[in-house]
XYZ file of C-alpha atoms in Angstrom:
777
model
C 115.204 77.686 -17.731
C 115.042 75.167 -14.920
C 116.443 76.054 -11.490
C 119.466 73.767 -11.947
C 121.905 74.057 -14.844
C 124.304 71.198 -15.608
C 127.133 71.868 -18.089
C 128.690 68.880 -19.865
C 131.148 68.517 -22.770
C 129.101 66.865 -25.517
C 125.586 67.548 -26.871
C 124.835 63.797 -27.115
C 125.697 63.342 -23.438
C 123.549 66.385 -22.537
C 120.395 64.806 -23.986
C 120.969 61.502 -22.174
C 121.658 63.132 -18.793
C 118.677 65.492 -19.096
C 116.364 62.467 -19.394
C 117.681 61.059 -16.108
C 117.535 64.315 -14.105
C 114.007 65.408 -14.984
C 112.257 68.747 -15.383
C 114.101 70.590 -12.590
C 117.363 70.355 -14.523
C 118.566 71.778 -17.819
C 121.684 70.227 -19.323
C 123.785 72.296 -21.730
C 126.990 71.444 -23.590
C 130.251 73.381 -23.997
C 131.064 71.122 -27.007
C 134.566 70.423 -25.707
C 137.165 73.104 -24.918
C 135.985 76.713 -24.843
C 139.293 78.505 -24.206
C 142.874 78.151 -25.388
C 146.011 80.213 -25.817
C 145.721 82.713 -28.696
C 146.655 81.491 -32.173
C 148.835 84.532 -32.776
C 151.846 84.750 -30.500
C 153.055 82.229 -27.972
C 150.442 83.129 -25.343
C 152.875 82.483 -22.453
C 154.665 85.159 -20.406
C 157.977 83.318 -20.029
C 159.526 86.072 -17.895
C 156.534 86.083 -15.542
C 156.824 82.478 -14.322
C 155.287 81.101 -17.555
C 151.926 82.731 -16.926
C 149.575 81.671 -19.774
C 147.028 83.849 -21.546
C 143.708 82.236 -22.437
C 140.934 83.463 -24.679
C 137.601 82.089 -25.804
C 138.213 80.426 -29.174
C 136.461 81.971 -32.178
C 134.224 78.939 -32.780
C 133.011 78.942 -29.147
C 132.113 82.604 -28.678
C 128.396 82.049 -29.398
C 128.306 79.040 -27.075
C 129.965 80.975 -24.222
C 127.602 83.941 -24.757
C 124.594 81.606 -24.488
C 126.019 79.816 -21.432
C 126.528 83.176 -19.698
C 122.844 83.950 -20.259
C 121.854 80.509 -18.946
C 124.033 80.938 -15.843
C 122.380 84.268 -14.950
C 118.890 82.753 -14.734
C 119.863 79.481 -13.019
C 119.790 79.091 -9.229
C 122.457 76.395 -9.118
C 125.142 75.363 -11.579
C 126.895 71.982 -11.816
C 130.035 71.384 -13.890
C 129.891 67.840 -15.292
C 132.788 67.616 -17.746
C 134.623 64.303 -18.295
C 136.447 62.692 -15.397
C 140.058 63.070 -16.479
C 142.632 65.856 -16.404
C 141.440 67.334 -19.657
C 137.845 67.309 -18.385
C 138.981 68.966 -15.144
C 140.753 71.666 -17.164
C 137.583 72.288 -19.212
C 135.602 72.632 -15.949
C 138.117 75.234 -14.729
C 137.948 77.146 -18.029
C 134.136 77.221 -17.691
C 134.537 78.485 -14.146
C 136.758 81.331 -15.400
C 134.899 82.204 -18.619
C 131.451 82.202 -16.975
C 132.639 84.057 -13.841
C 131.460 81.251 -11.558
C 132.469 81.074 -7.879
C 135.266 78.650 -6.946
C 132.899 76.523 -4.870
C 130.660 75.777 -7.876
C 129.691 72.068 -7.582
C 131.733 69.748 -9.832
C 130.213 66.323 -10.447
C 131.902 63.249 -11.902
C 130.672 59.807 -12.930
C 132.174 56.708 -14.568
C 129.010 55.885 -16.485
C 125.973 57.707 -17.815
C 123.228 55.867 -15.960
C 120.454 57.227 -13.773
C 122.022 55.797 -10.612
C 125.474 57.205 -11.356
C 124.137 60.656 -12.285
C 121.871 61.006 -9.240
C 124.687 59.835 -6.923
C 127.037 62.423 -8.483
C 124.465 65.216 -7.977
C 124.028 64.137 -4.328
C 127.807 64.038 -3.697
C 129.412 66.944 -5.604
C 132.940 68.218 -5.101
C 134.697 71.339 -6.366
C 137.203 71.728 -9.209
C 140.426 69.872 -8.375
C 143.138 72.464 -9.026
C 145.930 69.883 -8.812
C 144.469 68.080 -11.838
C 144.016 71.416 -13.613
C 147.643 72.357 -12.908
C 148.872 68.994 -14.257
C 146.946 69.537 -17.489
C 148.084 73.161 -17.661
C 151.747 72.152 -17.303
C 151.318 69.652 -20.127
C 149.617 72.224 -22.361
C 152.215 74.948 -21.673
C 155.204 72.666 -22.324
C 153.568 71.353 -25.515
C 152.959 74.949 -26.621
C 156.555 75.962 -25.881
C 157.900 73.014 -27.861
C 155.577 73.600 -30.818
C 156.072 77.350 -30.917
C 159.834 77.380 -30.458
C 160.923 74.332 -32.424
C 158.570 74.538 -35.429
C 160.211 77.656 -36.975
C 163.604 75.908 -36.628
C 162.252 72.910 -38.542
C 160.670 75.058 -41.281
C 164.060 76.681 -41.927
C 166.218 73.588 -41.619
C 164.179 70.622 -42.910
C 162.047 70.696 -46.049
C 158.666 69.077 -45.451
C 158.849 69.151 -41.641
C 155.743 70.868 -40.316
C 156.288 70.679 -36.572
C 157.642 68.507 -33.767
C 155.306 67.663 -30.925
C 156.668 66.758 -27.502
C 154.943 63.372 -27.384
C 154.636 62.773 -31.137
C 158.397 63.011 -31.757
C 159.275 59.917 -29.670
C 156.529 58.072 -31.582
C 158.175 59.005 -34.901
C 161.491 57.822 -33.447
C 159.996 54.427 -32.539
C 158.760 53.900 -36.112
C 162.037 55.113 -37.682
C 164.193 52.943 -35.418
C 162.048 49.880 -36.060
C 162.323 50.429 -39.827
C 166.101 50.765 -39.598
C 166.281 47.553 -37.575
C 164.331 45.808 -40.324
C 166.536 47.292 -43.085
C 169.767 46.278 -41.334
C 168.599 42.755 -40.461
C 170.900 40.057 -41.828
C 168.916 36.932 -42.644
C 170.225 33.626 -41.296
C 168.794 30.375 -42.560
C 168.103 27.131 -40.691
C 166.399 23.897 -41.713
C 163.315 22.913 -39.712
C 162.026 19.348 -39.889
C 158.381 18.258 -39.868
C 157.076 14.732 -40.424
C 153.815 12.787 -40.438
C 154.301 9.514 -38.547
C 151.947 6.529 -38.748
C 151.383 3.594 -36.376
C 150.225 0.036 -37.101
C 146.597 1.062 -36.734
C 146.980 3.639 -39.513
C 146.696 6.618 -37.165
C 148.794 9.638 -38.173
C 150.457 12.147 -35.866
C 152.236 15.357 -36.846
C 155.648 15.777 -35.254
C 158.532 18.258 -35.276
C 162.203 17.440 -34.833
C 163.664 18.570 -31.519
C 166.566 20.377 -33.251
C 167.092 22.592 -36.302
C 170.015 22.290 -38.738
C 172.251 25.158 -39.847
C 172.965 23.925 -43.384
C 171.475 21.957 -46.248
C 174.225 19.314 -45.897
C 173.232 18.636 -42.278
C 169.550 18.378 -43.262
C 170.415 15.977 -46.112
C 172.541 13.834 -43.797
C 169.628 13.557 -41.373
C 167.197 12.725 -44.198
C 169.500 9.942 -45.433
C 169.825 8.483 -41.939
C 166.049 8.611 -41.444
C 165.494 6.268 -44.410
C 167.264 3.473 -42.477
C 166.062 4.381 -38.964
C 163.546 2.711 -36.691
C 161.137 5.003 -34.817
C 159.483 4.195 -31.506
C 157.589 5.984 -28.757
C 159.976 6.786 -25.874
C 157.604 8.599 -23.543
C 154.080 9.915 -23.250
C 153.659 12.807 -20.846
C 150.190 14.023 -19.899
C 149.668 16.945 -17.575
C 146.800 19.269 -16.761
C 147.020 22.923 -17.709
C 144.757 25.929 -17.521
C 144.091 29.229 -19.205
C 143.116 32.271 -17.201
C 140.917 35.066 -18.568
C 142.475 38.437 -19.264
C 141.519 41.430 -17.099
C 138.785 43.835 -18.221
C 139.638 46.423 -20.825
C 141.595 49.620 -20.272
C 142.071 52.155 -23.067
C 145.205 50.608 -24.556
C 144.027 46.968 -24.433
C 140.680 47.916 -25.968
C 142.498 49.618 -28.842
C 144.771 46.589 -29.342
C 142.007 43.968 -29.168
C 139.670 45.956 -31.428
C 142.509 46.171 -33.963
C 143.345 42.448 -33.818
C 139.816 41.041 -33.650
C 137.776 43.669 -35.523
C 140.347 45.428 -37.708
C 139.533 48.877 -36.257
C 142.028 51.743 -36.263
C 142.908 53.299 -32.912
C 141.032 56.505 -33.775
C 137.991 54.547 -34.970
C 137.875 52.516 -31.747
C 137.937 55.634 -29.580
C 135.208 57.339 -31.625
C 132.930 54.290 -31.330
C 133.702 53.890 -27.622
C 132.959 57.559 -26.998
C 129.564 57.152 -28.686
C 128.819 54.097 -26.529
C 129.774 56.051 -23.400
C 127.612 59.036 -24.332
C 124.665 56.735 -24.938
C 125.121 55.275 -21.455
C 126.109 51.812 -22.762
C 129.628 51.599 -21.287
C 131.732 53.246 -18.591
C 134.277 55.996 -19.359
C 136.602 54.908 -22.160
C 139.822 56.730 -21.163
C 141.254 54.811 -18.230
C 144.252 52.786 -17.128
C 142.510 51.248 -14.115
C 141.735 47.506 -14.096
C 139.264 47.696 -11.215
C 135.591 46.755 -11.435
C 132.979 48.176 -9.090
C 131.389 45.844 -6.555
C 128.080 46.421 -8.365
C 129.590 45.156 -11.626
C 131.198 42.131 -9.950
C 127.852 41.170 -8.365
C 125.984 41.702 -11.654
C 128.488 39.512 -13.533
C 128.053 36.737 -10.957
C 124.278 36.694 -11.433
C 124.519 36.590 -15.241
C 127.195 33.859 -15.285
C 125.375 31.597 -12.818
C 122.101 32.034 -14.674
C 123.555 31.467 -18.175
C 126.248 28.848 -17.470
C 125.936 27.573 -13.893
C 127.926 28.026 -10.671
C 130.943 26.036 -11.943
C 131.602 28.768 -14.491
C 131.823 31.618 -11.979
C 135.019 32.780 -10.274
C 135.110 36.168 -8.596
C 138.203 38.172 -9.512
C 139.530 41.578 -8.518
C 142.234 43.081 -10.690
C 144.762 45.660 -9.541
C 146.621 48.121 -11.730
C 150.359 47.349 -11.677
C 151.495 50.774 -12.888
C 152.069 53.042 -9.891
C 151.743 56.069 -12.174
C 148.269 55.129 -13.400
C 146.022 58.138 -13.777
C 142.907 58.901 -11.755
C 141.256 55.822 -10.260
C 138.572 55.232 -12.862
C 136.917 51.910 -13.362
C 137.940 49.708 -16.264
C 135.876 49.831 -19.476
C 132.733 47.704 -19.059
C 129.041 47.692 -20.001
C 126.858 49.680 -17.617
C 124.280 46.855 -17.611
C 125.639 43.297 -17.785
C 122.151 41.867 -18.301
C 122.326 43.257 -21.852
C 124.628 41.213 -24.141
C 123.360 43.451 -26.936
C 121.519 46.759 -27.017
C 118.525 47.560 -29.204
C 119.428 50.121 -31.842
C 123.172 49.420 -31.878
C 124.313 48.387 -35.339
C 127.433 47.638 -37.369
C 130.799 48.552 -35.906
C 129.353 50.077 -32.733
C 127.516 46.837 -31.942
C 130.674 44.789 -32.599
C 132.717 46.909 -30.198
C 130.029 46.704 -27.511
C 129.933 42.891 -27.859
C 133.724 42.750 -27.502
C 133.590 44.831 -24.294
C 130.664 42.811 -22.935
C 132.339 39.425 -23.509
C 135.681 40.535 -22.059
C 133.982 41.874 -18.914
C 131.920 38.735 -18.359
C 134.870 36.425 -19.090
C 137.098 38.089 -16.485
C 134.673 36.895 -13.775
C 134.536 33.299 -15.042
C 136.425 30.115 -14.197
C 139.715 29.113 -15.773
C 139.576 26.879 -18.812
C 140.945 23.407 -17.965
C 142.992 21.496 -20.524
C 145.072 18.377 -20.736
C 148.366 18.723 -22.559
C 150.029 15.674 -24.072
C 153.592 15.419 -25.347
C 154.808 12.309 -27.153
C 158.569 11.841 -27.617
C 159.703 9.526 -30.464
C 163.266 8.191 -30.696
C 165.257 7.739 -33.941
C 167.468 4.651 -33.744
C 170.491 6.051 -35.588
C 170.278 9.729 -34.541
C 170.466 11.577 -31.183
C 167.486 13.856 -32.000
C 163.849 13.051 -31.178
C 160.560 13.783 -32.906
C 158.118 15.624 -30.640
C 154.302 15.604 -31.023
C 152.216 17.986 -28.924
C 148.479 17.931 -28.403
C 145.888 19.581 -26.209
C 142.408 18.529 -25.114
C 139.812 20.910 -23.662
C 138.478 19.336 -20.453
C 136.387 22.254 -19.113
C 135.789 25.401 -21.235
C 135.265 27.908 -18.413
C 135.623 31.465 -19.750
C 136.325 30.136 -23.265
C 132.567 29.664 -23.579
C 132.386 33.450 -23.810
C 135.714 34.890 -24.938
C 138.789 33.785 -26.895
C 139.386 30.524 -28.741
C 141.870 27.695 -28.747
C 144.795 28.055 -31.138
C 144.525 26.402 -34.543
C 147.768 24.562 -33.644
C 146.045 22.551 -30.900
C 145.628 18.950 -32.026
C 144.041 15.823 -30.616
C 146.625 13.003 -30.569
C 145.856 9.291 -31.089
C 146.076 6.940 -28.105
C 149.654 5.559 -28.270
C 151.665 3.434 -25.855
C 155.340 3.421 -24.939
C 157.561 1.431 -27.368
C 154.921 1.586 -30.147
C 156.657 1.481 -33.530
C 156.064 4.299 -36.021
C 157.103 4.920 -39.601
C 157.472 8.049 -41.739
C 154.617 8.707 -44.148
C 155.517 12.299 -45.028
C 158.735 14.274 -44.444
C 159.786 17.881 -45.160
C 162.997 19.703 -44.274
C 162.367 23.356 -45.118
C 164.856 26.195 -45.200
C 163.574 28.928 -42.893
C 164.971 32.403 -42.475
C 165.339 34.444 -39.324
C 162.592 37.001 -38.978
C 162.945 40.709 -38.539
C 161.034 42.463 -35.822
C 157.532 43.215 -37.122
C 156.584 46.704 -38.214
C 154.206 48.437 -35.870
C 150.474 48.429 -36.337
C 148.547 51.254 -34.698
C 147.597 48.885 -31.870
C 151.097 47.497 -31.266
C 152.486 51.054 -31.328
C 149.998 52.048 -28.615
C 151.115 49.012 -26.573
C 154.763 50.088 -26.917
C 153.954 53.699 -25.993
C 152.116 52.494 -22.892
C 154.943 50.136 -21.866
C 157.489 52.961 -22.140
C 155.328 55.383 -20.173
C 155.476 58.106 -22.832
C 151.726 58.599 -23.064
C 148.500 58.353 -21.105
C 145.077 56.882 -22.037
C 143.721 60.261 -23.114
C 146.655 60.828 -25.511
C 147.237 57.386 -27.134
C 144.890 57.821 -30.110
C 145.972 61.427 -30.724
C 149.682 60.528 -30.681
C 149.249 57.783 -33.270
C 146.928 59.754 -35.569
C 148.895 63.039 -35.382
C 152.156 61.548 -36.710
C 150.160 60.272 -39.702
C 148.361 63.572 -40.281
C 151.727 65.387 -40.295
C 153.041 62.998 -42.951
C 155.804 61.550 -40.760
C 154.270 58.073 -40.649
C 152.083 56.367 -43.251
C 149.810 53.354 -42.821
C 150.313 51.149 -45.863
C 149.777 47.758 -47.449
C 152.722 46.375 -49.425
C 152.826 43.417 -51.778
C 156.223 42.058 -50.760
C 158.883 40.351 -52.886
C 159.612 36.795 -53.959
C 162.385 34.711 -52.389
C 163.603 31.185 -53.127
C 164.148 28.610 -50.398
C 165.444 25.037 -50.310
C 163.128 22.148 -49.574
C 164.054 18.495 -48.945
C 161.323 15.796 -49.015
C 161.128 12.040 -48.731
C 158.603 10.771 -51.270
C 158.074 6.993 -51.634
C 161.386 6.328 -49.924
C 163.344 8.686 -52.195
C 164.974 11.960 -51.156
C 164.070 14.872 -53.466
C 165.252 18.485 -53.473
C 163.508 21.593 -54.819
C 163.720 25.398 -54.631
C 160.159 26.774 -54.378
C 159.388 30.492 -54.203
C 157.732 32.269 -51.278
C 156.568 35.837 -50.876
C 158.070 37.844 -48.035
C 157.481 41.358 -46.769
C 153.732 41.315 -47.419
C 152.267 43.988 -45.148
C 148.749 45.111 -44.347
C 147.973 48.295 -42.415
C 151.525 48.592 -41.083
C 153.228 51.847 -40.127
C 156.145 53.079 -42.252
C 158.252 56.216 -41.736
C 158.121 58.723 -44.586
C 161.307 60.181 -46.069
C 160.959 63.375 -44.050
C 160.603 61.312 -40.843
C 164.188 60.057 -41.149
C 165.509 63.609 -41.478
C 163.305 64.952 -38.685
C 164.240 62.150 -36.297
C 167.986 62.410 -36.980
C 167.846 66.189 -36.559
C 166.015 65.959 -33.230
C 168.221 63.139 -31.912
C 171.322 65.210 -32.703
C 170.198 68.692 -31.632
C 167.136 68.220 -29.360
C 167.808 64.861 -27.735
C 165.355 65.389 -24.857
C 162.428 65.805 -27.220
C 162.857 62.264 -28.558
C 164.407 60.652 -25.483
C 162.056 57.942 -24.222
C 163.137 58.113 -20.577
C 162.985 61.904 -20.531
C 159.467 61.876 -22.009
C 158.338 59.215 -19.496
C 159.896 61.259 -16.646
C 157.944 64.313 -17.760
C 154.706 62.267 -17.731
C 155.643 61.197 -14.198
C 156.179 64.860 -13.257
C 152.660 65.662 -14.475
C 151.355 62.798 -12.297
C 153.203 64.293 -9.323
C 151.580 67.681 -9.911
C 148.171 65.978 -10.036
C 148.583 63.825 -6.932
C 151.071 65.604 -4.649
C 150.159 69.276 -5.109
C 153.582 70.142 -6.594
C 153.670 73.635 -8.227
C 153.486 73.314 -12.009
C 155.759 76.286 -12.718
C 158.835 74.419 -11.431
C 158.261 71.509 -13.815
C 157.890 73.896 -16.764
C 160.989 75.881 -15.755
C 163.164 72.757 -15.426
C 162.122 71.744 -18.935
C 162.339 75.132 -20.631
C 165.788 76.377 -19.611
C 167.924 73.693 -21.362
C 165.397 73.423 -24.201
C 165.573 77.152 -24.984
C 169.378 77.035 -25.093
C 169.225 74.309 -27.733
C 166.783 76.367 -29.817
C 169.292 79.238 -29.717
C 172.150 76.939 -30.761
C 170.126 75.517 -33.676
C 170.233 78.876 -35.495
C 173.747 78.090 -36.766
C 172.905 74.702 -38.333
C 173.056 74.662 -42.152
C 170.385 73.058 -44.349
C 173.071 70.966 -46.059
C 173.860 69.454 -42.678
C 170.241 68.396 -42.126
C 169.587 67.115 -45.652
C 172.407 64.556 -45.748
C 172.994 63.033 -49.180
C 173.289 59.273 -49.723
C 175.607 58.140 -52.536
C 174.293 55.098 -54.470
C 176.944 54.529 -57.138
C 177.860 55.572 -60.681
C 175.513 56.014 -63.659
C 176.929 53.703 -66.383
C 175.750 56.039 -69.185
C 177.257 59.318 -67.972
C 179.839 57.969 -65.477
C 178.476 60.529 -63.001
C 177.610 59.799 -59.352
C 174.015 58.949 -58.456
C 172.715 60.132 -55.080
C 169.474 60.649 -53.174
C 168.458 63.355 -50.727
C 165.462 65.330 -49.473
C 164.524 68.687 -50.945
C 161.804 71.316 -50.858
C 159.341 69.146 -52.763
C 160.258 65.794 -51.224
C 162.835 63.053 -51.759
C 164.640 62.938 -55.099
C 167.447 61.195 -56.951
C 170.224 63.145 -58.658
C 172.755 62.301 -61.386
C 175.828 64.546 -61.269
C 176.856 67.478 -59.055
C 175.652 71.076 -59.034
C 179.236 72.191 -59.741
C 179.471 70.170 -62.985
C 179.637 71.972 -66.346
C 176.315 70.398 -67.271
C 173.404 70.776 -64.856
C 172.571 67.619 -62.870
C 169.469 65.554 -63.633
C 166.728 65.164 -61.007
C 163.903 62.662 -60.495
C 161.424 62.445 -57.607
C 161.212 59.245 -55.559
C 157.872 57.503 -56.112
C 155.659 54.917 -54.501
C 157.277 52.983 -51.652
C 160.837 54.056 -52.518
C 162.635 55.783 -49.684
C 166.042 57.341 -49.106
C 167.184 54.643 -46.695
C 166.604 51.611 -48.934
C 166.585 52.724 -52.593
C 169.151 50.909 -54.761
C 171.214 52.264 -57.669
C 169.103 50.387 -60.237
C 165.852 51.652 -58.712
C 167.189 55.217 -58.810
C 168.279 54.927 -62.455
C 164.784 53.658 -63.393
C 163.371 56.975 -62.195
C 165.198 58.773 -65.016
C 163.430 56.775 -67.742
C 160.823 59.532 -67.875
C 159.094 61.187 -69.621
C 157.789 58.190 -71.553
C 156.561 58.822 -75.110
C 153.171 57.099 -75.383
C 152.549 57.899 -79.032
C 151.862 60.625 -81.594
C 148.816 61.905 -83.523
C 148.499 64.441 -86.352
C 146.367 66.894 -84.389
C 147.917 66.542 -80.931
C 151.552 65.832 -81.767
C 153.759 63.808 -79.377
C 151.975 62.559 -76.241
C 154.143 61.922 -73.150
C 153.575 60.516 -69.657
C 155.580 61.625 -66.641
C 155.624 62.248 -62.900
C 155.377 65.801 -61.627
C 155.187 67.754 -58.412
C 151.434 67.170 -58.189
C 151.458 63.543 -59.314
C 151.516 61.615 -62.618
C 150.308 63.359 -65.778
C 149.974 63.251 -69.586
C 151.435 66.075 -71.682
C 150.514 67.047 -75.230
C 151.967 70.299 -76.508
C 151.682 72.765 -73.628
C 148.609 71.071 -72.119
C 148.447 68.588 -69.249
C 146.002 65.934 -68.037
C 146.243 64.429 -64.562
C 146.644 60.628 -64.312
C 144.713 59.283 -61.336
C 144.012 55.604 -61.985
C 147.051 54.866 -64.184
C 150.810 55.154 -63.884
C 153.030 56.763 -66.576
C 154.686 53.365 -67.082
C 151.457 51.519 -67.942
C 149.085 54.059 -69.543
C 148.320 53.237 -73.223
C 147.806 55.637 -76.142
C 144.131 54.645 -76.330
C 143.569 55.508 -72.645
C 145.561 58.733 -72.962
C 143.374 59.881 -75.894
C 140.205 59.136 -73.900
C 141.506 61.187 -70.954
C 142.516 64.065 -73.257
C 139.074 64.040 -74.920
C 137.316 64.125 -71.531
C 139.568 66.954 -70.313
C 139.005 69.077 -73.421
C 135.243 68.535 -73.164
C 135.386 69.647 -69.516
C 137.485 72.715 -70.419
C 135.155 73.652 -73.265
C 132.110 73.537 -70.985
C 134.029 75.382 -68.282
C 134.905 78.384 -70.476
C 131.940 80.756 -70.833
C 133.730 83.652 -72.538
C 137.230 84.768 -73.493
C 138.512 88.146 -74.712
C 140.992 88.955 -77.467
C 144.323 90.372 -76.260
C 143.475 89.617 -72.593
C 144.065 86.707 -70.214
C 140.772 87.446 -68.443
C 138.146 84.715 -68.803
C 134.587 84.063 -67.657
C 134.404 80.494 -66.352
C 131.962 78.035 -64.773
C 133.010 76.888 -61.300
C 131.807 74.856 -58.328
C 129.932 77.858 -56.930
C 128.631 79.243 -60.226
C 130.087 81.460 -62.991
C 133.086 83.639 -62.067
C 135.640 86.021 -63.593
C 139.295 84.904 -63.535
C 142.109 87.377 -64.101
C 144.260 84.725 -65.827
C 146.945 84.582 -63.154
C 148.051 81.467 -61.278
C 147.632 80.818 -57.587
C 150.303 82.603 -55.569
C 151.027 85.033 -58.428
C 148.193 87.503 -58.009
C 145.281 85.216 -58.924
C 141.812 86.730 -58.492
C 138.429 85.041 -58.860
C 135.283 87.199 -58.733
C 131.901 85.495 -58.323
C 129.609 87.092 -60.937
C 126.385 86.827 -58.939
C 127.856 88.825 -56.032
C 128.861 91.699 -58.303
C 126.393 91.652 -61.215
C 123.415 89.874 -59.692
C 121.380 87.931 -62.284
C 123.158 89.365 -65.315
C 123.996 86.705 -67.955
C 127.707 85.770 -67.637
C 128.190 85.607 -71.436
C 126.950 89.201 -71.832
C 129.750 90.723 -69.715
C 132.159 93.065 -71.479
C 135.924 93.115 -70.947
C 135.607 96.551 -69.331
C 133.042 95.280 -66.816
C 135.299 92.332 -65.952
C 138.306 94.609 -65.426
C 136.314 96.894 -63.112
C 135.076 93.892 -61.092
C 138.632 92.581 -60.698
C 139.981 96.008 -59.663
C 137.152 96.397 -57.109
C 135.618 99.441 -58.801
C 132.225 97.704 -58.951
C 130.975 96.940 -55.427
C 129.340 93.604 -54.607
C 125.559 93.940 -54.913
C 124.868 91.680 -51.946
C 126.931 93.938 -49.649
C 125.303 97.070 -51.075
C 121.826 95.656 -50.395
C 122.784 94.794 -46.812
C 124.029 98.352 -46.203
C 120.780 99.792 -47.670
C 118.644 97.622 -45.363
C 120.727 98.635 -42.319
C 120.396 102.329 -43.228
C 116.576 102.043 -43.515
C 116.393 100.431 -40.051
């Protein structure tokens, strides 16, 4: 062991740093967090000023044992965990778990380069307890919320697993956006576009300066246009410019990587973390827009060398948000002389290129453009046609990053009073648009704007609500809608009603059925948990702890007291109250009411009432159907199951249906899962193929059966085993044959031997051998 021991978070980072520091240093990794509150029990002494209990997690015990050995033989220890609150908390946990003195050097760096590492070693500090307290307050409040509210949800809402302090407002955002979309009332207007031609045969595309509210108004305009004279009223040319965007912070990197590269938020952060650990970029969790003087100087040299002095413009960006976390640098390459790095491939290389170009572009000149607007009068109407165009005069930063819009057009050289005529004309009915559903990136942007998260939590917030089945990322095909279209073709007005597809979605976020119930429950009974301003205020309180040395216990106490009272009050809420039923109408066949609601196994439709003489009928909601939008006809379709596919002499009637575990085929008392087909579309031929394959699999799976006993010897993933014939949750037992009988042939086992193995009367041979070896030693 070298004289100096440096402890970092990740093994990949450890290898890189060890190269820079040389033979006098050993770099070891904690592999993230080493301690947490115990899994059993709340782990917080609420009566004793919220004092937390921490223990080394089971998966880190070996690591901590090894680190303790390393610490004993090292002369000097450095804690080099990540430079954010979570990293500071990990450093403190290492301090406590390894019994290190409080003045143990703590080193931080924005980038993993030799210069940054050696500077950090030369200028260490100690653990910042204000940052630790801020992270501890966050962790304790999150634990209190999870521990106290989750049991309430389990009892009151079927399918609700938990409610996180920061995840719940995220679910609310998605639910509220979906409800806005559902309740949107479409209004139609008629927008006019025309191709106009001059005497020289040059065509310009123009839009009418006004929209019309009805088809009659659009037709009246079209009729007038047939007799009108068109002429150029004015030509306005003015210079304009485009300014580069600032360098990346966590949220803008996630958004841009989503828009330009199609990456998910989680994927972006994983790739960025790998780039950081390899020393390619600076730290990837930051809300600071600043660039170091070294980076600004390096960018200047590269830009002047590659493009010339005219393309360089020094810029310094300041973070607008007063509550921005620790003053990190923005996300940038560590070496701006490297537009690409040897060995980087695929998605990692694409993300690096994006970061490189954005950093270089932010130190480049504005792009200079000339905008032109031509106004064309209509002799018998008050409206004007407007043609807009744009010419790139000097590309500036556009040489590196971003592109001109596809709408930018070069206009012909016209003069005032030039006559024009219509060569193509369309008046199209357009409908008002709903607000768009969130993508992962746009949701992160919203979270950041509202102040309900921080760079280190963005990706986790968005991925957790999906993992808990409150939000799903989906693609949807959309539906067809007719619209009116008016054209002038060869001097004649024609009308048509083409069809367009609306509601086509790709990788958009939708609330699940349980999300509606969870959100409504929390809004009604735990309003603070989903209140945006309250959540943002709490984030601000954590910032105050970190920067102004405010005691964390007060922040926790102020949160817990009213929260605990609401948990107590929630005990009296009935499940019927939280699983509100939505009436859809009357079933024409039975004249009974049709409704939808959420139950133990998910959302379902129901015909009739539980108090009726005849039991009600039930059908699970499938596919993209949800409680908020399902129609009566869609609900009734669900009851057209099971579907009889056909019948054979040996198998009898074959049916297809939906079940608790998905779609399936049934023949007699046997079932076959449908994975690639739906019950509505599966054919008899396909069903027979699936049945044949299943029976072949079952035949090969069964090694031996016994008369008058449910016990079977079967082949499994981990070799032959004995099964006691009982289902999971009802006393099922599986005994691996090799562990009990060694190399004995599975088909030679007797029923008596199997029964003894199941009852535990025959001890596992592997355990017996281990005990014998231990005894000999």
